[in-house]
Amino acid sequence: KGDDRPTDAGLSEVLRSCSDLRWCFVKSSIFGTDCWNALADEGACPNLELLWVDAPLNTQDRIHTARGDHDTIRTALEHRANKLKLCMINPDEKNKSRYVVGGGKGTDRLNGTARAEW
């Protein structure tokens, strides 16, 4: 029997196949590149209204970095701007999203924080 633990690839297949998914709350490191690629696809989760992803990547140099390609994340979220009622990406200690859909300067913090700044 294989490994039954959830994976990024497995969750991405769920996202691609759940056309009626309206709420998605994930607090796990399994939400990464494959999941963001799935959400960037036109047909995936067309009715998604709430997306809360708390899956920061912490490295030796940076903390709270979004997992996955940041351009893909931006594309996935901006294409859903008219549908998403709540979008929270790697919330900070004040429960502010590290990316605000349609936001202005200072609302894109997908790259996290340098450890020396924290």
Rosetta silent file (secondary structure, phi, psi, omega in degrees, C-alpha in Angstrom):
SEQUENCE: KGDDRPTDAGLSEVLRSCSDLRWCFVKSSIFGTDCWNALADEGACPNLELLWVDAPLNTQDRIHTARGDHDTIRTALEHRANKLKLCMINPDEKNKSRYVVGGGKGTDRLNGTARAEW
SCORE:     score description
SCORE:     0.000 S_00000001
   1 L     0.000  138.772 -177.939    0.000    0.000    0.000 S_00000001
   2 L   -80.624 -176.002  178.971    1.304    3.464   -0.901 S_00000001
   3 L   -75.852  122.698 -176.956    1.562    6.603    1.119 S_00000001
   4 L   -96.768    7.188 -179.418   -1.927    7.914    1.955 S_00000001
   5 L   -69.552  146.345  178.123   -0.835   11.316    3.208 S_00000001
   6 L   -65.906  148.748 -179.461   -2.367   14.332    1.462 S_00000001
   7 L  -134.150  165.472  174.821   -0.188   16.071   -1.107 S_00000001
   8 H   -58.235  -46.565 -179.640   -0.160   19.270   -3.137 S_00000001
   9 H   -62.796  -41.579  179.416   -0.841   17.245   -6.308 S_00000001
  10 H   -65.031  -43.801  179.016   -3.730   15.392   -4.668 S_00000001
  11 H   -67.048  -34.068  178.626   -5.363   18.551   -3.382 S_00000001
  12 H   -63.629  -35.977  176.624   -4.946   20.209   -6.786 S_00000001
  13 H   -66.082  -37.561  176.049   -6.981   17.383   -8.344 S_00000001
  14 H   -62.449  -45.265  179.918   -9.724   17.992   -5.793 S_00000001
  15 H   -61.628  -39.149  179.808   -9.724   21.703   -6.681 S_00000001
  16 H   -70.079  -26.741 -174.205   -9.960   20.907  -10.388 S_00000001
  17 H   -99.435   -9.103 -177.086  -12.850   18.499   -9.908 S_00000001
  18 L   -99.259   84.076 -177.631  -15.050   20.411   -7.414 S_00000001
  19 L   -68.955  -20.986 -179.079  -17.067   22.760   -9.579 S_00000001
  20 L   -98.142    4.339 -178.838  -19.412   23.583   -6.682 S_00000001
  21 L   -62.793  124.203  179.601  -16.709   24.398   -4.120 S_00000001
  22 L  -110.468  -32.159 -178.520  -17.538   27.751   -2.522 S_00000001
  23 E  -124.410  135.685  177.029  -15.313   27.786    0.579 S_00000001
  24 E  -137.983  115.130  177.298  -11.739   26.584    0.839 S_00000001
  25 E  -121.590  117.473 -179.300   -9.805   26.799    4.122 S_00000001
  26 E  -131.223  121.647  175.510   -6.377   25.184    4.160 S_00000001
  27 L  -120.900   75.636 -175.467   -3.895   25.434    7.015 S_00000001
  28 L  -163.899  149.885  179.627   -1.254   23.090    5.740 S_00000001
  29 L   -72.982   -3.783  179.376    1.980   23.080    3.795 S_00000001
  30 L   -75.215  -12.464  178.361    0.368   20.854    1.160 S_00000001
  31 L   -85.996  101.815 -175.365   -1.144   23.934   -0.542 S_00000001
  32 L  -140.096 -142.657 -174.191    1.615   24.848   -2.963 S_00000001
  33 H   -54.297  -48.436 -177.833    2.515   25.116   -6.631 S_00000001
  34 H   -62.753  -40.497  179.563    0.092   22.454   -7.900 S_00000001
  35 H   -66.355  -43.591  178.717   -2.856   23.950   -6.011 S_00000001
  36 H   -64.863  -38.187  176.157   -2.139   27.479   -7.254 S_00000001
  37 H   -62.256  -39.369  178.033   -1.803   26.147  -10.809 S_00000001
  38 H   -63.296  -44.689 -179.843   -5.194   24.460  -10.409 S_00000001
  39 H   -68.814  -22.955  177.110   -6.809   27.683   -9.193 S_00000001
  40 H   -76.098  -18.707  177.321   -5.247   29.573  -12.110 S_00000001
  41 L   -68.253  138.184 -177.862   -7.112   27.255  -14.527 S_00000001
  42 L   -53.168  -46.714 -172.033  -10.266   28.839  -15.941 S_00000001
  43 L   -85.144   -6.994 -175.813  -12.634   25.986  -15.061 S_00000001
  44 L   -78.048  128.759  174.580  -11.438   25.188  -11.547 S_00000001
  45 L    46.235   59.424 -176.648  -13.772   26.142   -8.690 S_00000001
  46 L   -65.213  -18.543 -177.646  -15.813   28.722  -10.638 S_00000001
  47 L  -103.947   12.680 -176.688  -18.037   29.415   -7.609 S_00000001
  48 L   -63.046  122.398 -179.013  -15.258   29.914   -5.060 S_00000001
  49 L  -112.178  -28.381 -178.188  -16.232   32.755   -2.699 S_00000001
  50 E  -129.518  123.426  175.954  -13.928   32.210    0.269 S_00000001
  51 E  -129.968  117.867  178.676  -10.269   31.266    0.020 S_00000001
  52 E  -128.527  111.491 -179.308   -8.153   31.101    3.157 S_00000001
  53 E  -121.208  118.846  177.316   -4.694   29.612    2.721 S_00000001
  54 L  -120.986   84.846 -176.039   -2.303   29.536    5.658 S_00000001
  55 L  -142.374   58.288 -176.576    0.713   27.673    4.296 S_00000001
  56 E   -70.088  150.430  174.826    3.782   29.870    4.676 S_00000001
  57 E  -105.502  127.150  178.029    7.227   28.727    3.664 S_00000001
  58 L  -115.236  126.596  179.330   10.024   29.617    6.059 S_00000001
  59 L  -118.967 -175.896  177.993   13.625   29.384    4.893 S_00000001
  60 L   -64.999  -31.851 -175.096   16.968   30.411    6.360 S_00000001
  61 L   -96.541  -31.951 -171.876   16.657   33.824    4.683 S_00000001
  62 E  -134.419  155.123  174.796   12.904   34.556    4.627 S_00000001
  63 E  -127.568  155.480  175.810    9.744   33.843    6.619 S_00000001
  64 L    64.452   27.223  178.662    6.062   33.818    5.670 S_00000001
  65 E   -78.499  140.087  177.528    6.778   33.363    1.957 S_00000001
  66 E   -71.595  137.088  176.765    3.905   32.054   -0.174 S_00000001
  67 L   -78.161  136.867  178.818    4.481   28.559   -1.568 S_00000001
  68 L   105.170  173.324  179.575    4.353   28.380   -5.349 S_00000001
  69 L   -72.600  123.191 -174.135    5.084   30.756   -8.197 S_00000001
  70 H   -65.854  -33.123  175.792    4.034   34.234   -7.095 S_00000001
  71 H   -65.900  -38.032  177.175    2.960   35.303  -10.591 S_00000001
  72 H   -65.891  -41.023  178.050    0.680   32.255  -10.776 S_00000001
  73 H   -61.059  -47.527  179.180   -0.764   33.104   -7.359 S_00000001
  74 H   -59.436  -45.395  179.551   -1.459   36.679   -8.455 S_00000001
  75 H   -61.053  -47.321 -179.173   -3.083   35.472  -11.678 S_00000001
  76 H   -58.908  -41.537 -177.275   -5.236   32.911   -9.868 S_00000001
  77 H   -77.301  -41.995 -178.248   -6.468   35.508   -7.384 S_00000001
  78 H   -66.757  -33.215  177.036   -6.939   38.431   -9.760 S_00000001
  79 L   -68.842  -14.849 -179.658   -9.025   36.278  -12.142 S_00000001
  80 L  -106.866    9.736 -174.408  -11.349   35.610   -9.191 S_00000001
  81 L   -54.899  -37.219 -177.213  -11.604   39.219   -8.023 S_00000001
  82 L   -80.495  -12.851 -179.416  -15.282   39.522   -8.918 S_00000001
  83 L  -104.675  -36.267 -175.259  -16.234   36.274   -7.120 S_00000001
  84 L   -69.702  123.470  176.621  -14.075   36.161   -3.992 S_00000001
  85 L   -94.244  -27.083  177.067  -15.818   37.681   -0.989 S_00000001
  86 E  -142.873  127.136  178.403  -12.995   36.780    1.393 S_00000001
  87 E  -135.306  116.701 -179.733   -9.396   36.092    0.446 S_00000001
  88 E  -129.068  115.858 -179.592   -6.768   35.507    3.111 S_00000001
  89 E  -116.296  118.230  179.599   -3.297   34.388    2.077 S_00000001
  90 L    42.956   64.735 -176.099   -0.798   33.539    4.833 S_00000001
  91 L   -57.142  144.450  178.878   -2.325   35.960    7.349 S_00000001
  92 L   -84.717 -172.963 -176.859    0.086   37.903    9.509 S_00000001
  93 L   -65.669  -14.809  176.955   -0.071   38.348   13.282 S_00000001
  94 L  -103.120   14.263 -178.071   -2.758   41.032   12.813 S_00000001
  95 L    58.066   39.858  173.984   -4.840   38.728   10.569 S_00000001
  96 L  -106.385  135.157 -179.713   -4.068   40.754    7.448 S_00000001
  97 L   -64.914  145.083  176.584   -3.643   38.911    4.187 S_00000001
  98 L   -83.642    2.488  171.131   -0.212   38.934    2.617 S_00000001
  99 E  -148.775  128.827  177.731   -1.957   39.554   -0.717 S_00000001
 100 L  -112.852  120.020 -179.208   -4.961   41.791   -1.321 S_00000001
 101 L   -62.568  126.108 -179.667   -6.832   41.189   -4.572 S_00000001
 102 L    71.944   11.991 -175.771   -6.906   44.440   -6.541 S_00000001
 103 L   -75.876  167.584  179.909   -4.871   46.103   -3.794 S_00000001
 104 L   -97.095 -154.242 -178.033   -2.476   48.977   -4.114 S_00000001
 105 L   -59.519  135.029  177.209    1.054   49.562   -2.953 S_00000001
 106 L    85.452    1.370 -178.517    2.112   47.449    0.009 S_00000001
 107 L   -99.696   -0.067  176.854   -0.658   44.855   -0.388 S_00000001
 108 E  -110.823   98.690  179.835    1.513   42.255   -2.136 S_00000001
 109 L  -120.174   33.932 -178.756    3.648   40.581    0.524 S_00000001
 110 L   -62.618  -26.668 -177.962    3.831   37.131   -1.070 S_00000001
 111 L   -78.972    1.578  177.166    7.615   37.211   -0.840 S_00000001
 112 L    70.847 -153.152 -175.737    7.428   37.245    2.956 S_00000001
 113 E  -131.005  139.266  174.059    9.910   39.021    5.167 S_00000001
 114 E   -64.899  141.043 -178.115   13.663   38.804    5.407 S_00000001
 115 H   -56.690  -35.862 -179.712   14.626   37.211    8.707 S_00000001
 116 H   -66.162  -25.421 -178.791   16.700   40.234    9.703 S_00000001
 117 H   -83.106  -18.146 -171.111   13.597   42.469    9.347 S_00000001
 118 L   -82.766    0.000    0.000   11.369   40.345   11.540 S_00000001
